[in-house]
């Protein structure tokens, strides 16, 4: 474990999507079941080894609403490429992993985008101080 999930910068409802490399398209995980997805900060950072060996201090985490099972657990790193493909479908790439989210509303999509950007800024600032 990489510390406790302490605070969520943002949490919204969305459908978690996975990349289907054979077709080049995106598929809804769990048949399109809604999840609660958030950007969370892991604490305490001073105990976690620095990336890339330890875990980053932020995660994009998704829990299925119906049973609280975690179906998305993706570390948020400085090299993350975040793409707003449509106003309500965003996807990102970290190392070899491609993940996507289909949001219920424009407001949720915007809030999530802001949360991810805030986390990336925090990571960038953290790297300057070290």
mmCIF file of N, CA and C in Angstrom:
data_model
loop_
_atom_site.group_PDB
_atom_site.id
_atom_site.type_symbol
_atom_site.label_atom_id
_atom_site.label_comp_id
_atom_site.label_asym_id
_atom_site.label_seq_id
_atom_site.Cartn_x
_atom_site.Cartn_y
_atom_site.Cartn_z
ATOM 1 N N UNK A 1 0.850 -1.193 0.000
ATOM 2 C CA UNK A 1 0.000 0.000 0.000
ATOM 3 C C UNK A 1 0.883 1.238 0.000
ATOM 4 N N UNK A 2 0.415 2.280 -0.629
ATOM 5 C CA UNK A 2 1.205 3.504 -0.737
ATOM 6 C C UNK A 2 0.613 4.601 0.120
ATOM 7 N N UNK A 3 0.369 4.348 1.370
ATOM 8 C CA UNK A 3 -0.231 5.383 2.202
ATOM 9 C C UNK A 3 -1.736 5.351 2.081
ATOM 10 N N UNK A 4 -2.383 6.178 2.839
ATOM 11 C CA UNK A 4 -3.842 6.169 2.865
ATOM 12 C C UNK A 4 -4.395 7.185 1.896
ATOM 13 N N UNK A 5 -5.515 6.815 1.285
ATOM 14 C CA UNK A 5 -6.226 7.791 0.466
ATOM 15 C C UNK A 5 -6.825 8.777 1.454
ATOM 16 N N UNK A 6 -6.393 10.006 1.380
ATOM 17 C CA UNK A 6 -6.796 10.953 2.397
ATOM 18 C C UNK A 6 -7.845 11.915 1.866
ATOM 19 N N UNK A 7 -7.522 12.545 0.769
ATOM 20 C CA UNK A 7 -8.444 13.567 0.282
ATOM 21 C C UNK A 7 -8.659 13.420 -1.207
ATOM 22 N N UNK A 8 -9.882 13.681 -1.618
ATOM 23 C CA UNK A 8 -10.194 13.719 -3.040
ATOM 24 C C UNK A 8 -10.199 15.163 -3.486
ATOM 25 N N UNK A 9 -9.450 15.457 -4.543
ATOM 26 C CA UNK A 9 -9.473 16.798 -5.133
ATOM 27 C C UNK A 9 -10.815 16.974 -5.833
ATOM 28 N N UNK A 10 -11.264 15.899 -6.477
ATOM 29 C CA UNK A 10 -12.524 15.951 -7.218
ATOM 30 C C UNK A 10 -13.089 14.535 -7.251
ATOM 31 N N UNK A 11 -14.420 14.418 -7.216
ATOM 32 C CA UNK A 11 -15.073 13.118 -7.395
ATOM 33 C C UNK A 11 -16.341 13.322 -8.208
ATOM 34 N N UNK A 12 -16.492 12.529 -9.246
ATOM 35 C CA UNK A 12 -17.669 12.636 -10.119
ATOM 36 C C UNK A 12 -18.127 11.223 -10.484
ATOM 37 N N UNK A 13 -19.265 11.150 -11.148
ATOM 38 C CA UNK A 13 -19.727 9.862 -11.655
ATOM 39 C C UNK A 13 -19.390 9.771 -13.143
ATOM 40 N N UNK A 14 -18.890 8.605 -13.546
ATOM 41 C CA UNK A 14 -18.508 8.422 -14.950
ATOM 42 C C UNK A 14 -18.458 6.935 -15.261
ATOM 43 N N UNK A 15 -18.457 6.622 -16.541
ATOM 44 C CA UNK A 15 -18.249 5.248 -16.989
ATOM 45 C C UNK A 15 -16.766 5.097 -17.340
ATOM 46 N N UNK A 16 -16.126 4.095 -16.744
ATOM 47 C CA UNK A 16 -14.708 3.839 -17.000
ATOM 48 C C UNK A 16 -14.579 3.117 -18.341
ATOM 49 N N UNK A 17 -13.697 3.637 -19.190
ATOM 50 C CA UNK A 17 -13.492 3.082 -20.529
ATOM 51 C C UNK A 17 -12.083 2.512 -20.641
ATOM 52 N N UNK A 18 -11.951 1.452 -21.432
ATOM 53 C CA UNK A 18 -10.620 0.896 -21.688
ATOM 54 C C UNK A 18 -10.362 0.887 -23.186
ATOM 55 N N UNK A 19 -9.122 1.014 -23.535
ATOM 56 C CA UNK A 19 -8.717 1.066 -24.939
ATOM 57 C C UNK A 19 -8.677 -0.352 -25.509
ATOM 58 N N UNK A 20 -9.317 -0.520 -26.647
ATOM 59 C CA UNK A 20 -9.261 -1.794 -27.345
ATOM 60 C C UNK A 20 -8.302 -1.629 -28.512
ATOM 61 N N UNK A 21 -7.064 -2.071 -28.328
ATOM 62 C CA UNK A 21 -6.042 -1.837 -29.350
ATOM 63 C C UNK A 21 -6.318 -2.593 -30.645
ATOM 64 N N UNK A 22 -7.077 -3.682 -30.561
ATOM 65 C CA UNK A 22 -7.347 -4.437 -31.789
ATOM 66 C C UNK A 22 -8.245 -3.643 -32.737
ATOM 67 N N UNK A 23 -9.183 -2.868 -32.177
ATOM 68 C CA UNK A 23 -10.076 -2.093 -33.042
ATOM 69 C C UNK A 23 -9.704 -0.616 -33.068
ATOM 70 N N UNK A 24 -8.850 -0.204 -32.136
ATOM 71 C CA UNK A 24 -8.490 1.212 -32.056
ATOM 72 C C UNK A 24 -9.583 2.056 -31.432
ATOM 73 N N UNK A 25 -10.562 1.386 -30.817
ATOM 74 C CA UNK A 25 -11.656 2.126 -30.191
ATOM 75 C C UNK A 25 -11.641 1.986 -28.679
ATOM 76 N N UNK A 26 -12.693 2.497 -28.061
ATOM 77 C CA UNK A 26 -12.816 2.456 -26.606
ATOM 78 C C UNK A 26 -14.018 1.597 -26.235
ATOM 79 N N UNK A 27 -13.857 0.811 -25.171
ATOM 80 C CA UNK A 27 -14.934 -0.050 -24.687
ATOM 81 C C UNK A 27 -15.279 0.322 -23.253
ATOM 82 N N UNK A 28 -16.583 0.312 -22.948
ATOM 83 C CA UNK A 28 -17.008 0.576 -21.570
ATOM 84 C C UNK A 28 -16.697 -0.649 -20.715
ATOM 85 N N UNK A 29 -16.074 -0.404 -19.578
ATOM 86 C CA UNK A 29 -15.821 -1.498 -18.649
ATOM 87 C C UNK A 29 -17.124 -1.844 -17.944
ATOM 88 N N UNK A 30 -17.292 -3.109 -17.580
ATOM 89 C CA UNK A 30 -18.469 -3.532 -16.822
ATOM 90 C C UNK A 30 -19.771 -3.200 -17.527
ATOM 91 N N UNK A 31 -19.763 -3.246 -18.847
ATOM 92 C CA UNK A 31 -20.996 -3.012 -19.581
ATOM 93 C C UNK A 31 -21.563 -1.616 -19.411
ATOM 94 N N UNK A 32 -20.701 -0.679 -19.075
ATOM 95 C CA UNK A 32 -21.164 0.707 -18.968
ATOM 96 C C UNK A 32 -21.740 1.075 -17.610
ATOM 97 N N UNK A 33 -21.452 0.262 -16.584
ATOM 98 C CA UNK A 33 -21.931 0.586 -15.233
ATOM 99 C C UNK A 33 -21.254 1.865 -14.737
ATOM 100 N N UNK A 34 -22.017 2.671 -14.029
ATOM 101 C CA UNK A 34 -21.473 3.923 -13.497
ATOM 102 C C UNK A 34 -20.524 3.677 -12.339
ATOM 103 N N UNK A 35 -19.485 4.476 -12.283
ATOM 104 C CA UNK A 35 -18.537 4.434 -11.180
ATOM 105 C C UNK A 35 -18.401 5.837 -10.603
ATOM 106 N N UNK A 36 -17.941 5.872 -9.364
ATOM 107 C CA UNK A 36 -17.571 7.158 -8.765
ATOM 108 C C UNK A 36 -16.061 7.264 -8.956
ATOM 109 N N UNK A 37 -15.650 8.267 -9.730
ATOM 110 C CA UNK A 37 -14.239 8.395 -10.102
ATOM 111 C C UNK A 37 -13.689 9.688 -9.530
ATOM 112 N N UNK A 38 -12.501 9.583 -8.965
ATOM 113 C CA UNK A 38 -11.924 10.785 -8.381
ATOM 114 C C UNK A 38 -10.418 10.832 -8.529
ATOM 115 N N UNK A 39 -9.890 12.027 -8.335
ATOM 116 C CA UNK A 39 -8.449 12.224 -8.228
ATOM 117 C C UNK A 39 -8.175 12.353 -6.737
ATOM 118 N N UNK A 40 -7.389 11.426 -6.194
ATOM 119 C CA UNK A 40 -7.148 11.482 -4.759
ATOM 120 C C UNK A 40 -5.671 11.643 -4.461
ATOM 121 N N UNK A 41 -5.433 12.290 -3.349
ATOM 122 C CA UNK A 41 -4.071 12.522 -2.873
ATOM 123 C C UNK A 41 -3.764 11.435 -1.843
ATOM 124 N N UNK A 42 -2.595 10.851 -1.955
ATOM 125 C CA UNK A 42 -2.182 9.827 -1.001
ATOM 126 C C UNK A 42 -1.332 10.440 0.092
ATOM 127 N N UNK A 43 -1.627 10.076 1.305
ATOM 128 C CA UNK A 43 -0.838 10.550 2.440
ATOM 129 C C UNK A 43 -0.347 9.349 3.225
ATOM 130 N N UNK A 44 0.703 9.443 3.989
ATOM 131 C CA UNK A 44 1.604 10.591 4.069
ATOM 132 C C UNK A 44 2.721 10.470 3.028
ATOM 133 N N UNK A 45 2.935 11.526 2.236
ATOM 134 C CA UNK A 45 3.927 11.444 1.164
ATOM 135 C C UNK A 45 5.343 11.204 1.655
ATOM 136 N N UNK A 46 5.661 11.665 2.875
ATOM 137 C CA UNK A 46 7.051 11.530 3.325
ATOM 138 C C UNK A 46 7.445 10.063 3.550
ATOM 139 N N UNK A 47 6.456 9.190 3.692
ATOM 140 C CA UNK A 47 6.762 7.778 3.899
ATOM 141 C C UNK A 47 6.819 6.997 2.589
ATOM 142 N N UNK A 48 6.280 7.571 1.524
ATOM 143 C CA UNK A 48 6.237 6.846 0.246
ATOM 144 C C UNK A 48 7.513 7.130 -0.527
ATOM 145 N N UNK A 49 8.132 6.097 -1.112
ATOM 146 C CA UNK A 49 9.314 6.358 -1.934
ATOM 147 C C UNK A 49 8.944 7.222 -3.135
ATOM 148 N N UNK A 50 9.910 7.964 -3.631
ATOM 149 C CA UNK A 50 9.625 8.844 -4.765
ATOM 150 C C UNK A 50 9.374 8.030 -6.030
ATOM 151 N N UNK A 51 8.507 8.508 -6.924
ATOM 152 C CA UNK A 51 8.334 7.860 -8.226
ATOM 153 C C UNK A 51 9.676 7.893 -8.965
ATOM 154 N N UNK A 52 10.004 6.999 -9.872
ATOM 155 C CA UNK A 52 9.124 5.951 -10.386
ATOM 156 C C UNK A 52 9.124 4.668 -9.559
ATOM 157 N N UNK A 53 9.909 4.594 -8.498
ATOM 158 C CA UNK A 53 10.007 3.320 -7.778
ATOM 159 C C UNK A 53 8.855 3.148 -6.801
ATOM 160 N N UNK A 54 8.456 4.216 -6.184
ATOM 161 C CA UNK A 54 7.341 4.117 -5.250
ATOM 162 C C UNK A 54 6.062 4.446 -5.973
ATOM 163 N N UNK A 55 5.133 4.967 -5.243
ATOM 164 C CA UNK A 55 3.889 5.346 -5.898
ATOM 165 C C UNK A 55 3.847 6.858 -5.959
ATOM 166 N N UNK A 56 3.145 7.365 -6.923
ATOM 167 C CA UNK A 56 2.989 8.806 -6.987
ATOM 168 C C UNK A 56 2.060 9.210 -5.863
ATOM 169 N N UNK A 57 1.978 10.469 -5.593
ATOM 170 C CA UNK A 57 1.166 10.917 -4.482
ATOM 171 C C UNK A 57 -0.278 11.181 -4.891
ATOM 172 N N UNK A 58 -0.581 10.951 -6.156
ATOM 173 C CA UNK A 58 -1.959 11.104 -6.618
ATOM 174 C C UNK A 58 -2.373 9.859 -7.394
ATOM 175 N N UNK A 59 -3.635 9.526 -7.289
ATOM 176 C CA UNK A 59 -4.197 8.408 -8.044
ATOM 177 C C UNK A 59 -5.488 8.857 -8.690
ATOM 178 N N UNK A 60 -5.761 8.314 -9.863
ATOM 179 C CA UNK A 60 -7.109 8.411 -10.420
ATOM 180 C C UNK A 60 -7.763 7.084 -10.061
ATOM 181 N N UNK A 61 -8.822 7.161 -9.281
ATOM 182 C CA UNK A 61 -9.412 5.957 -8.710
ATOM 183 C C UNK A 61 -10.899 5.904 -9.042
ATOM 184 N N UNK A 62 -11.348 4.739 -9.452
ATOM 185 C CA UNK A 62 -12.766 4.566 -9.776
ATOM 186 C C UNK A 62 -13.356 3.385 -9.028
ATOM 187 N N UNK A 63 -14.476 3.626 -8.347
ATOM 188 C CA UNK A 63 -15.189 2.559 -7.634
ATOM 189 C C UNK A 63 -16.551 2.373 -8.271
ATOM 190 N N UNK A 64 -16.872 1.123 -8.587
ATOM 191 C CA UNK A 64 -18.197 0.825 -9.112
ATOM 192 C C UNK A 64 -19.239 1.219 -8.082
ATOM 193 N N UNK A 65 -20.271 1.936 -8.514
ATOM 194 C CA UNK A 65 -21.274 2.408 -7.565
ATOM 195 C C UNK A 65 -22.016 1.255 -6.901
ATOM 196 N N UNK A 66 -22.309 0.206 -7.684
ATOM 197 C CA UNK A 66 -23.197 -0.823 -7.124
ATOM 198 C C UNK A 66 -22.566 -1.657 -6.020
ATOM 199 N N UNK A 67 -21.237 -1.836 -6.049
ATOM 200 C CA UNK A 67 -20.634 -2.678 -5.006
ATOM 201 C C UNK A 67 -19.330 -2.118 -4.439
ATOM 202 N N UNK A 68 -18.994 -0.884 -4.807
ATOM 203 C CA UNK A 68 -17.800 -0.197 -4.275
ATOM 204 C C UNK A 68 -16.484 -0.875 -4.673
ATOM 205 N N UNK A 69 -16.532 -1.780 -5.642
ATOM 206 C CA UNK A 69 -15.290 -2.429 -6.081
ATOM 207 C C UNK A 69 -14.454 -1.438 -6.875
ATOM 208 N N UNK A 70 -13.152 -1.401 -6.592
ATOM 209 C CA UNK A 70 -12.249 -0.499 -7.311
ATOM 210 C C UNK A 70 -11.941 -1.104 -8.679
ATOM 211 N N UNK A 71 -12.345 -0.411 -9.744
ATOM 212 C CA UNK A 71 -12.092 -0.924 -11.099
ATOM 213 C C UNK A 71 -11.092 -0.055 -11.862
ATOM 214 N N UNK A 72 -10.713 1.066 -11.269
ATOM 215 C CA UNK A 72 -9.712 1.931 -11.897
ATOM 216 C C UNK A 72 -8.797 2.436 -10.802
ATOM 217 N N UNK A 73 -7.514 2.196 -10.957
ATOM 218 C CA UNK A 73 -6.543 2.604 -9.951
ATOM 219 C C UNK A 73 -5.275 2.962 -10.709
ATOM 220 N N UNK A 74 -5.177 4.213 -11.106
ATOM 221 C CA UNK A 74 -4.123 4.609 -12.032
ATOM 222 C C UNK A 74 -3.284 5.720 -11.401
ATOM 223 N N UNK A 75 -1.972 5.483 -11.205
ATOM 224 C CA UNK A 75 -1.139 6.538 -10.638
ATOM 225 C C UNK A 75 -1.064 7.740 -11.567
ATOM 226 N N UNK A 76 -1.071 8.897 -10.980
ATOM 227 C CA UNK A 76 -0.999 10.128 -11.755
ATOM 228 C C UNK A 76 0.451 10.609 -11.707
ATOM 229 N N UNK A 77 1.100 10.596 -12.834
ATOM 230 C CA UNK A 77 2.514 10.982 -12.877
ATOM 231 C C UNK A 77 2.697 12.239 -13.709
ATOM 232 N N UNK A 78 3.896 12.823 -13.571
ATOM 233 C CA UNK A 78 4.172 14.068 -14.290
ATOM 234 C C UNK A 78 4.064 13.901 -15.798
ATOM 235 N N UNK A 79 4.413 12.709 -16.323
ATOM 236 C CA UNK A 79 4.396 12.518 -17.766
ATOM 237 C C UNK A 79 3.020 12.209 -18.339
ATOM 238 N N UNK A 80 1.982 12.311 -17.519
ATOM 239 C CA UNK A 80 0.634 11.965 -17.965
ATOM 240 C C UNK A 80 0.185 12.851 -19.127
ATOM 241 N N UNK A 81 -0.341 12.206 -20.156
ATOM 242 C CA UNK A 81 -0.887 12.936 -21.302
ATOM 243 C C UNK A 81 -2.405 12.843 -21.208
ATOM 244 N N UNK A 82 -3.039 13.979 -20.969
ATOM 245 C CA UNK A 82 -4.487 14.024 -20.741
ATOM 246 C C UNK A 82 -5.157 14.673 -21.950
ATOM 247 N N UNK A 83 -6.088 13.963 -22.553
ATOM 248 C CA UNK A 83 -6.714 14.432 -23.790
ATOM 249 C C UNK A 83 -8.213 14.602 -23.602
ATOM 250 N N UNK A 84 -8.714 15.772 -23.972
ATOM 251 C CA UNK A 84 -10.163 15.998 -23.964
ATOM 252 C C UNK A 84 -10.638 15.694 -25.381
ATOM 253 N N UNK A 85 -11.089 14.459 -25.593
ATOM 254 C CA UNK A 85 -11.466 14.017 -26.935
ATOM 255 C C UNK A 85 -12.788 14.653 -27.363
ATOM 256 N N UNK A 86 -13.749 14.667 -26.451
ATOM 257 C CA UNK A 86 -15.015 15.379 -26.655
ATOM 258 C C UNK A 86 -15.320 16.043 -25.319
ATOM 259 N N UNK A 87 -16.293 16.949 -25.266
ATOM 260 C CA UNK A 87 -16.562 17.604 -23.977
ATOM 261 C C UNK A 87 -16.852 16.631 -22.829
ATOM 262 N N UNK A 88 -17.419 15.448 -23.135
ATOM 263 C CA UNK A 88 -17.743 14.521 -22.049
ATOM 264 C C UNK A 88 -16.986 13.188 -22.131
ATOM 265 N N UNK A 89 -15.982 13.106 -22.988
ATOM 266 C CA UNK A 89 -15.120 11.925 -23.007
ATOM 267 C C UNK A 89 -13.666 12.362 -22.982
ATOM 268 N N UNK A 90 -12.991 12.015 -21.889
ATOM 269 C CA UNK A 90 -11.578 12.352 -21.736
ATOM 270 C C UNK A 90 -10.795 11.059 -21.611
ATOM 271 N N UNK A 91 -9.557 11.061 -22.089
ATOM 272 C CA UNK A 91 -8.717 9.887 -21.878
ATOM 273 C C UNK A 91 -7.296 10.326 -21.594
ATOM 274 N N UNK A 92 -6.522 9.418 -21.041
ATOM 275 C CA UNK A 92 -5.149 9.754 -20.692
ATOM 276 C C UNK A 92 -4.272 8.527 -20.833
ATOM 277 N N UNK A 93 -2.976 8.806 -20.860
ATOM 278 C CA UNK A 93 -1.986 7.756 -21.035
ATOM 279 C C UNK A 93 -0.889 7.967 -20.006
ATOM 280 N N UNK A 94 -0.582 6.908 -19.286
ATOM 281 C CA UNK A 94 0.555 6.914 -18.363
ATOM 282 C C UNK A 94 1.375 5.681 -18.698
ATOM 283 N N UNK A 95 2.632 5.904 -19.090
ATOM 284 C CA UNK A 95 3.465 4.793 -19.545
ATOM 285 C C UNK A 95 2.695 3.995 -20.601
ATOM 286 N N UNK A 96 2.426 2.692 -20.354
ATOM 287 C CA UNK A 96 1.741 1.913 -21.399
ATOM 288 C C UNK A 96 0.234 1.872 -21.210
ATOM 289 N N UNK A 97 -0.257 2.445 -20.142
ATOM 290 C CA UNK A 97 -1.680 2.326 -19.840
ATOM 291 C C UNK A 97 -2.496 3.440 -20.463
ATOM 292 N N UNK A 98 -3.610 3.062 -21.067
ATOM 293 C CA UNK A 98 -4.537 4.049 -21.603
ATOM 294 C C UNK A 98 -5.865 3.864 -20.885
ATOM 295 N N UNK A 99 -6.373 4.935 -20.333
ATOM 296 C CA UNK A 99 -7.642 4.883 -19.614
ATOM 297 C C UNK A 99 -8.527 6.021 -20.102
ATOM 298 N N UNK A 100 -9.826 5.823 -20.005
ATOM 299 C CA UNK A 100 -10.750 6.865 -20.431
ATOM 300 C C UNK A 100 -11.955 6.940 -19.511
ATOM 301 N N UNK A 101 -12.644 8.063 -19.572
ATOM 302 C CA UNK A 101 -13.857 8.258 -18.784
ATOM 303 C C UNK A 101 -14.912 8.920 -19.643
ATOM 304 N N UNK A 102 -16.102 8.374 -19.559
ATOM 305 C CA UNK A 102 -17.254 8.979 -20.214
ATOM 306 C C UNK A 102 -18.116 9.593 -19.115
ATOM 307 N N UNK A 103 -18.199 10.922 -19.118
ATOM 308 C CA UNK A 103 -18.865 11.643 -18.027
ATOM 309 C C UNK A 103 -20.358 11.789 -18.277
ATOM 310 N N UNK A 104 -21.099 11.933 -17.188
ATOM 311 C CA UNK A 104 -22.543 12.110 -17.251
ATOM 312 C C UNK A 104 -22.937 13.516 -17.664
ATOM 313 N N UNK A 105 -22.078 14.477 -17.343
ATOM 314 C CA UNK A 105 -22.428 15.868 -17.653
ATOM 315 C C UNK A 105 -21.171 16.660 -17.955
ATOM 316 N N UNK A 106 -21.387 17.778 -18.631
ATOM 317 C CA UNK A 106 -20.301 18.693 -18.956
ATOM 318 C C UNK A 106 -19.653 19.233 -17.687
ATOM 319 N N UNK A 107 -20.469 19.537 -16.684
ATOM 320 C CA UNK A 107 -19.946 20.082 -15.426
ATOM 321 C C UNK A 107 -19.006 19.079 -14.757
ATOM 322 N N UNK A 108 -19.395 17.791 -14.752
ATOM 323 C CA UNK A 108 -18.544 16.754 -14.158
ATOM 324 C C UNK A 108 -17.225 16.646 -14.923
ATOM 325 N N UNK A 109 -17.312 16.682 -16.255
ATOM 326 C CA UNK A 109 -16.115 16.564 -17.087
ATOM 327 C C UNK A 109 -15.155 17.719 -16.812
ATOM 328 N N UNK A 110 -15.703 18.928 -16.727
ATOM 329 C CA UNK A 110 -14.857 20.104 -16.469
ATOM 330 C C UNK A 110 -14.225 20.035 -15.088
ATOM 331 N N UNK A 111 -15.009 19.608 -14.108
ATOM 332 C CA UNK A 111 -14.495 19.516 -12.735
ATOM 333 C C UNK A 111 -13.356 18.498 -12.662
ATOM 334 N N UNK A 112 -13.522 17.372 -13.367
ATOM 335 C CA UNK A 112 -12.500 16.326 -13.340
ATOM 336 C C UNK A 112 -11.229 16.817 -14.023
ATOM 337 N N UNK A 113 -11.378 17.468 -15.152
ATOM 338 C CA UNK A 113 -10.231 18.022 -15.877
ATOM 339 C C UNK A 113 -9.451 18.987 -14.977
ATOM 340 N N UNK A 114 -10.179 19.857 -14.268
ATOM 341 C CA UNK A 114 -9.512 20.799 -13.357
ATOM 342 C C UNK A 114 -8.759 20.056 -12.252
ATOM 343 N N UNK A 115 -9.374 18.987 -11.726
ATOM 344 C CA UNK A 115 -8.742 18.202 -10.664
ATOM 345 C C UNK A 115 -7.442 17.552 -11.126
ATOM 346 N N UNK A 116 -7.468 16.986 -12.331
ATOM 347 C CA UNK A 116 -6.261 16.346 -12.884
ATOM 348 C C UNK A 116 -5.166 17.389 -13.076
ATOM 349 N N UNK A 117 -5.539 18.542 -13.613
ATOM 350 C CA UNK A 117 -4.537 19.593 -13.855
ATOM 351 C C UNK A 117 -3.936 20.108 -12.551
ATOM 352 N N UNK A 118 -4.763 20.210 -11.536
ATOM 353 C CA UNK A 118 -4.286 20.651 -10.220
ATOM 354 C C UNK A 118 -3.263 19.644 -9.679
ATOM 355 N N UNK A 119 -3.579 18.350 -9.802
ATOM 356 C CA UNK A 119 -2.654 17.313 -9.325
ATOM 357 C C UNK A 119 -1.331 17.362 -10.092
ATOM 358 N N UNK A 120 -1.400 17.546 -11.411
ATOM 359 C CA UNK A 120 -0.177 17.609 -12.224
ATOM 360 C C UNK A 120 0.666 18.829 -11.816
ATOM 361 N N UNK A 121 -0.013 19.950 -11.544
ATOM 362 C CA UNK A 121 0.716 21.159 -11.078
ATOM 363 C C UNK A 121 1.411 20.891 -9.757
ATOM 364 N N UNK A 122 0.694 20.233 -8.840
ATOM 365 C CA UNK A 122 1.270 19.923 -7.534
ATOM 366 C C UNK A 122 2.495 19.020 -7.690
ATOM 367 N N UNK A 123 2.400 18.031 -8.579
ATOM 368 C CA UNK A 123 3.532 17.122 -8.805
ATOM 369 C C UNK A 123 4.727 17.894 -9.369
ATOM 370 N N UNK A 124 4.451 18.804 -10.299
ATOM 371 C CA UNK A 124 5.526 19.590 -10.914
ATOM 372 C C UNK A 124 6.200 20.471 -9.872
ATOM 373 N N UNK A 125 5.386 21.105 -9.015
ATOM 374 C CA UNK A 125 5.951 21.969 -7.976
ATOM 375 C C UNK A 125 6.779 21.145 -6.995
ATOM 376 N N UNK A 126 6.267 19.964 -6.646
ATOM 377 C CA UNK A 126 6.967 19.091 -5.717
ATOM 378 C C UNK A 126 8.340 18.700 -6.224
ATOM 379 N N UNK A 127 8.450 18.520 -7.550
ATOM 380 C CA UNK A 127 9.721 18.077 -8.109
ATOM 381 C C UNK A 127 10.752 19.201 -8.099
ATOM 382 N N UNK A 128 10.279 20.454 -8.108
ATOM 383 C CA UNK A 128 11.206 21.595 -8.102
ATOM 384 C C UNK A 128 11.802 21.751 -6.690
ATOM 385 N N UNK A 129 10.957 21.525 -5.684
ATOM 386 C CA UNK A 129 11.423 21.710 -4.300
ATOM 387 C C UNK A 129 12.468 20.671 -3.904
ATOM 388 N N UNK A 130 12.382 19.478 -4.467
ATOM 389 C CA UNK A 130 13.274 18.394 -4.027
ATOM 390 C C UNK A 130 14.697 18.658 -4.480
#
